[in-house]
CSV table of C-alpha atoms in Angstrom, one decimal:
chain,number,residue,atom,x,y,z
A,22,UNK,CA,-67.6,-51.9,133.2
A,23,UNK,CA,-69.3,-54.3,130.6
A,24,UNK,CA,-70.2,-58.2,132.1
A,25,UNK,CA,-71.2,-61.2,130.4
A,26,UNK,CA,-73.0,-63.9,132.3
A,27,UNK,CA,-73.2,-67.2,131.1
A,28,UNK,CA,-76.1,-68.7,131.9
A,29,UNK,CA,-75.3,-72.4,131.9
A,30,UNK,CA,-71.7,-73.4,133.2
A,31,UNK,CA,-72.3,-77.2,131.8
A,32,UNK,CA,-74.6,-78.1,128.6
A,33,UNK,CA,-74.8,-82.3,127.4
A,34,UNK,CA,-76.2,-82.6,124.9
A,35,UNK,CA,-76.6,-86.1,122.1
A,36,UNK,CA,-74.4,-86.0,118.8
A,37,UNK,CA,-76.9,-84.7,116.0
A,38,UNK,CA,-79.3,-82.7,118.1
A,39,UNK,CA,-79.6,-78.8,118.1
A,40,UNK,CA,-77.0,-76.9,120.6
A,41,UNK,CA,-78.2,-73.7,122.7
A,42,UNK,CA,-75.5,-71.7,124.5
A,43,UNK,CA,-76.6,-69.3,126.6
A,44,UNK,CA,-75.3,-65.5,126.7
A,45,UNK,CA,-76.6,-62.4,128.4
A,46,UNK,CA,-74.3,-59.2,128.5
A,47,UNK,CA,-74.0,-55.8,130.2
A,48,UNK,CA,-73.0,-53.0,128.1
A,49,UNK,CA,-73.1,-48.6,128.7
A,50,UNK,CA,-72.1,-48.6,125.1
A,51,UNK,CA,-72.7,-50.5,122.1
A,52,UNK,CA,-71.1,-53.0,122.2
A,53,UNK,CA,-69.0,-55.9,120.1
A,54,UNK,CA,-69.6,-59.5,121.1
A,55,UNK,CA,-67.5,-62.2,120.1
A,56,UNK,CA,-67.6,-66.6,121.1
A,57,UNK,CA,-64.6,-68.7,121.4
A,58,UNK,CA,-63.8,-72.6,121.7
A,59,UNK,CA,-61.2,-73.6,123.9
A,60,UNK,CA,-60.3,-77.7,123.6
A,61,UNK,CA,-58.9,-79.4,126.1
A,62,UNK,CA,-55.4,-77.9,126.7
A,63,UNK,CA,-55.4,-75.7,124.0
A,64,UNK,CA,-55.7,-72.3,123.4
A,65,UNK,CA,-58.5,-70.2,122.1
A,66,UNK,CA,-60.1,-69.9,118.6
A,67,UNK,CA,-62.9,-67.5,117.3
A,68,UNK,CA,-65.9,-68.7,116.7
A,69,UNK,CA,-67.9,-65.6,115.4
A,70,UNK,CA,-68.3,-61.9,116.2
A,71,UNK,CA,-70.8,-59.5,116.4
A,72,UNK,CA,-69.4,-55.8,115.5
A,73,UNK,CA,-72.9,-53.6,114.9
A,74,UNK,CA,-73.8,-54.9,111.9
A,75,UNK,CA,-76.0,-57.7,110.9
A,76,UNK,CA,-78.0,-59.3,113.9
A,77,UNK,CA,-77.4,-63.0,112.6
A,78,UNK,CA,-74.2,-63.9,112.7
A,79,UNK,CA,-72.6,-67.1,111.2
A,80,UNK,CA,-69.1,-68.4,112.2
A,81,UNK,CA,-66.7,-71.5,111.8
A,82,UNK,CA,-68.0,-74.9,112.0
A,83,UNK,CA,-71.4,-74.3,111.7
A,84,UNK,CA,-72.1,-71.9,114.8
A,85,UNK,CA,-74.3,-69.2,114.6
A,86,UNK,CA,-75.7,-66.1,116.8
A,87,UNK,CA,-78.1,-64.3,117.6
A,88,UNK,CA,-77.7,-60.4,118.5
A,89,UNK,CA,-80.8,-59.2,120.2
A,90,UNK,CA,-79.9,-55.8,122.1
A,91,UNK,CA,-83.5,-56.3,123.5
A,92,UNK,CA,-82.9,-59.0,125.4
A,93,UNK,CA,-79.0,-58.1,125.8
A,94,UNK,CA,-78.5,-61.5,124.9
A,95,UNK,CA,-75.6,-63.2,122.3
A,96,UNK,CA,-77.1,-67.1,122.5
A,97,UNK,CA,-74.9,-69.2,120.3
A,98,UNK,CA,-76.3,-72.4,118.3
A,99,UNK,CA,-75.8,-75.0,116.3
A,100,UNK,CA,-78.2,-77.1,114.6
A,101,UNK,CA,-76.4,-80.2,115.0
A,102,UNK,CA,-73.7,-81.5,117.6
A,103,UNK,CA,-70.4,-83.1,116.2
A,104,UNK,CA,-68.4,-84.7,119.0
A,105,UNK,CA,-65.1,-82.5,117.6
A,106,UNK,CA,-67.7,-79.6,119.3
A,107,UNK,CA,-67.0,-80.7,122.8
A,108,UNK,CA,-65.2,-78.4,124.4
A,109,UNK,CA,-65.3,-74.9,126.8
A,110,UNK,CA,-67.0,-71.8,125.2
A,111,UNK,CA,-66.5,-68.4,126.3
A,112,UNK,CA,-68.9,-65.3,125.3
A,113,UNK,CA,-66.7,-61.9,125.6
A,114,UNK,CA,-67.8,-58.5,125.6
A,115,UNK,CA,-65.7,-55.6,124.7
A,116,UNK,CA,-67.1,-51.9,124.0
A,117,UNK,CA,-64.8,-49.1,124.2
A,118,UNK,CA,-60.9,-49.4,124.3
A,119,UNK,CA,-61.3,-52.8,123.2
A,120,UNK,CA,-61.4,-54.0,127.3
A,121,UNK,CA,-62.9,-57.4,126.3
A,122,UNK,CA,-64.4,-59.1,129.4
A,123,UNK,CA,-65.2,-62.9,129.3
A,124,UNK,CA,-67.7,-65.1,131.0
A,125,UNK,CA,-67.4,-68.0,133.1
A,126,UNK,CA,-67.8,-70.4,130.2
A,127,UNK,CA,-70.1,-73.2,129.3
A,128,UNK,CA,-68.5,-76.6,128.9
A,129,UNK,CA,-70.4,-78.6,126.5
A,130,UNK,CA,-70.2,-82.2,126.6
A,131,UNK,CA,-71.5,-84.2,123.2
A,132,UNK,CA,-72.4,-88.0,123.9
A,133,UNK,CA,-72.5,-90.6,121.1
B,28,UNK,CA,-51.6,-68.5,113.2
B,29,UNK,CA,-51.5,-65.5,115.0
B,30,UNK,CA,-47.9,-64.4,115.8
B,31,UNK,CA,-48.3,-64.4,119.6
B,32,UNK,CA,-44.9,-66.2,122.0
B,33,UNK,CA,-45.5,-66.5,125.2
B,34,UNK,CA,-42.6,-67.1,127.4
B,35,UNK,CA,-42.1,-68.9,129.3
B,36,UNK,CA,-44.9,-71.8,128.9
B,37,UNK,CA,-44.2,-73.8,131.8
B,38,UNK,CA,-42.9,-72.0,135.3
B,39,UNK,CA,-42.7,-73.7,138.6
B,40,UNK,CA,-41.2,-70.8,141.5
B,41,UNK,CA,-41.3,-70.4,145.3
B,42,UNK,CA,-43.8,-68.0,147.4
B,43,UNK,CA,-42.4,-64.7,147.5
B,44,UNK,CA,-40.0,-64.6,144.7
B,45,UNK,CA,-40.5,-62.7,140.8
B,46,UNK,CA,-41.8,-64.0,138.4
B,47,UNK,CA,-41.7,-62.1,134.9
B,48,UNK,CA,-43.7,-63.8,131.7
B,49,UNK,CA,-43.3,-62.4,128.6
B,50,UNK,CA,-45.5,-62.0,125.6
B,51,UNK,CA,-43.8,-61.1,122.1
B,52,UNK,CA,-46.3,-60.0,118.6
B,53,UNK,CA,-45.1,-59.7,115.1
B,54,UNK,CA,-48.6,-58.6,113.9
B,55,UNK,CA,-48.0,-54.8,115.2
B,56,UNK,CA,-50.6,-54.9,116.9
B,57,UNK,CA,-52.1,-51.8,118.8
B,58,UNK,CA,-54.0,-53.3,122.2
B,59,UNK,CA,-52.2,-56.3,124.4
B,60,UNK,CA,-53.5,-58.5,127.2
B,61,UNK,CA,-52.8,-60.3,130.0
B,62,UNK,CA,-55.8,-62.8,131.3
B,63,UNK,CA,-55.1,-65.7,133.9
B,64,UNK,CA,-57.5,-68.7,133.6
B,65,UNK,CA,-58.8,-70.2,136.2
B,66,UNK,CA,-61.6,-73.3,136.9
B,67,UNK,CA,-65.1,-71.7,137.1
B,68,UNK,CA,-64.0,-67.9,136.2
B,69,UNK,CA,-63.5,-68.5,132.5
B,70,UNK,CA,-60.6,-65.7,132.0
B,71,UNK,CA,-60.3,-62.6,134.0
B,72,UNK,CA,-58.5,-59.6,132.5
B,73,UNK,CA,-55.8,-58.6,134.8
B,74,UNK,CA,-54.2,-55.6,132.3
B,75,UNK,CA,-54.3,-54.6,128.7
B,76,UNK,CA,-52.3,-51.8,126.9
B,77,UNK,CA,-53.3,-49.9,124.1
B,78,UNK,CA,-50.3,-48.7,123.5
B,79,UNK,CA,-46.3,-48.0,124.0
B,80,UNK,CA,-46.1,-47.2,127.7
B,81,UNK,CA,-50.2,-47.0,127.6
B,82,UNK,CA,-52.0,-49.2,129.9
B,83,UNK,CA,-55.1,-50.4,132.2
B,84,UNK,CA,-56.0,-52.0,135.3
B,85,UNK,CA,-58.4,-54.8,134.6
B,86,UNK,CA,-60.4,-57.1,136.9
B,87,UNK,CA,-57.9,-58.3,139.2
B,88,UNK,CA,-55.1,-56.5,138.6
B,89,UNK,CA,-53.9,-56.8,142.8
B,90,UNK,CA,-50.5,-58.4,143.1
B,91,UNK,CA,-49.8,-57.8,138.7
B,92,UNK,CA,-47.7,-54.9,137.3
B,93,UNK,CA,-47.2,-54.7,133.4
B,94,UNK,CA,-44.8,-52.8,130.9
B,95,UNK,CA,-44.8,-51.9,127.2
B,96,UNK,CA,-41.6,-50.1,126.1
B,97,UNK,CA,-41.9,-51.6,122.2
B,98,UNK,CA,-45.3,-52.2,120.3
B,99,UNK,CA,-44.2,-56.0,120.2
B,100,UNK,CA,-43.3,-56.8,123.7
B,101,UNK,CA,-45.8,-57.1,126.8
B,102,UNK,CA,-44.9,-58.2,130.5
B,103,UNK,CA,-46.8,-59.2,133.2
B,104,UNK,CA,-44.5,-59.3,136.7
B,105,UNK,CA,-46.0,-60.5,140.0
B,106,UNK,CA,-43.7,-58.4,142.2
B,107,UNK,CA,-43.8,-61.5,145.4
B,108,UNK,CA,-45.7,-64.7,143.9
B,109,UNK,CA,-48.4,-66.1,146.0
B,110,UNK,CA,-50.3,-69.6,146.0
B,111,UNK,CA,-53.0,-67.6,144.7
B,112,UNK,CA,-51.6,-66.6,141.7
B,113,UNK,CA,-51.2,-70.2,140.8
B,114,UNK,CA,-52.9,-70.4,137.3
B,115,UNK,CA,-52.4,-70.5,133.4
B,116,UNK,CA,-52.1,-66.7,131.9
B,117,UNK,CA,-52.8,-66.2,128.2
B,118,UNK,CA,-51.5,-63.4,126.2
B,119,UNK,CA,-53.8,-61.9,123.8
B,120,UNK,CA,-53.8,-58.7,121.0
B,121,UNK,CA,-55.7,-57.0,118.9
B,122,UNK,CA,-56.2,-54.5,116.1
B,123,UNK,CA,-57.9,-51.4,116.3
B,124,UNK,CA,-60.8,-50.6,113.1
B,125,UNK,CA,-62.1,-47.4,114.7
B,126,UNK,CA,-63.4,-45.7,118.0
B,127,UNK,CA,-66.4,-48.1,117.9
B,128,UNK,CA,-65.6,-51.4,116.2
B,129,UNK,CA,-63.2,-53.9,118.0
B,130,UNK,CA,-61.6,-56.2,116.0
B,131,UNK,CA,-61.0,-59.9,117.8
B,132,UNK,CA,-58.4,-61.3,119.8
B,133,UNK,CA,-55.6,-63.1,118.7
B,134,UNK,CA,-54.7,-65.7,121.9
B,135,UNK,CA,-51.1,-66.7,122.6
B,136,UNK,CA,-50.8,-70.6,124.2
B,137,UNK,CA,-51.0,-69.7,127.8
B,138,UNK,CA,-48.2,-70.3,130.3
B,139,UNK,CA,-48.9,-72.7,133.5
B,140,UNK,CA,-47.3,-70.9,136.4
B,141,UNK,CA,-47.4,-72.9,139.5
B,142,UNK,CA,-46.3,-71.1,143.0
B,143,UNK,CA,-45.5,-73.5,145.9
């Protein structure tokens, strides 16, 4: 079955400096890739997705991706950290009958 | 929003006993899930359905049955709750585009279910 592996479980990081997620994955098939936010007791909200077809990928808020089946990696950024962005963020895999797996998740902490 | 209702949100119930939580979709949507969240494992898949009366184990599915009888309608019963199965479970669907492109999830607002 596909796997993601989240390569940092906590990331701090200063408001206005870049933000680098980490996000390798394990896939038989090609697969789609997909980031979401969860705030503090709330539920989860897409970031962006990756779905075969272009590399880059730009979502909500400013978050981007990077698709590089090379390096099996999904590495999310931004270039500069609000302190709405704190929060839990999950990378998901999914390839075939949509069985989309989640990481551990990387809580990102955004000080003033 | 998503039209995702979990049900119910908030369950306190003894070791041993039922416990059914339901999750209702007016997006007729094809594929449902059931995740549990816990700290440090992110969410864990413990069954999905791709359709009516269609469904899958997932990752730790021990301890979980599910049913689908209408497109809408999705439930997760632990058969004889354990401490262990103390955790918030999220609902989730999605669409199908195709054999190879998944579409996202939709997440419902999870329900805290606390065995003692």
């Amino acid at each position: 079955a596909q796997s993601v592996t989240q390569l940092d479980s906590h990331v701090s990081v200063s408001e206005g400096t870049p933000v680098l997620l980490r996000c390798n994955y394990s896939s038989s098939y090609s697969p789609s890739l997909f980031w979401y936010v969860q705030h503090p007791n709330k539920g989860l909200q897409l970031l962006l997705k990756y779905t075969s077809a272009a590399t880059l990928v730009k979502g909500i808020n400013g978050f981007e991706a990077e698709f590089k089946k090379s390096e099996t990696s999904f590495h999310l950024t931004k270039p500069s950290a609000h302190m709405s962005d704190a929060a839990e963020y999950f990378c998901v895999v999914s390839d075939r009958n949509n069985d989309m797996r989640f990481g551990a998740g990387t809580r990102l902490t955004v000080k003033p | 929003d998503a039209g995702i209702t979990q049900s119910p949100r908030h369950k306190v119930t003894e070791t041993g006993t039922p416990v059914t939580l339901r999750c209702h979709q007016t997006e007729n949507h094809r594929y449902m899930y059931w995740y549990r969240q816990d700290p440090g494992h992110g969410l864990r898949l413990i069954h999905y359905s791709y359709g009516v009366k269609d469904t899958d184990k997932g990752e730790v599915s021990d301890g979980y049955s599910v049913s689908r009888s209408k497109t809408e309608d999705f439930l997760l019963t632990l058969e004889s709750a354990t401490s262990s199965q103390t955790s918030v479970y999220f609902c989730a669907i999605s669409a199908s585009q195709g054999a190879r492109v998944n579409t996202e999830a939709f997440f419902g607002q999870g329900t805290r279910l606390t065995v003692v």
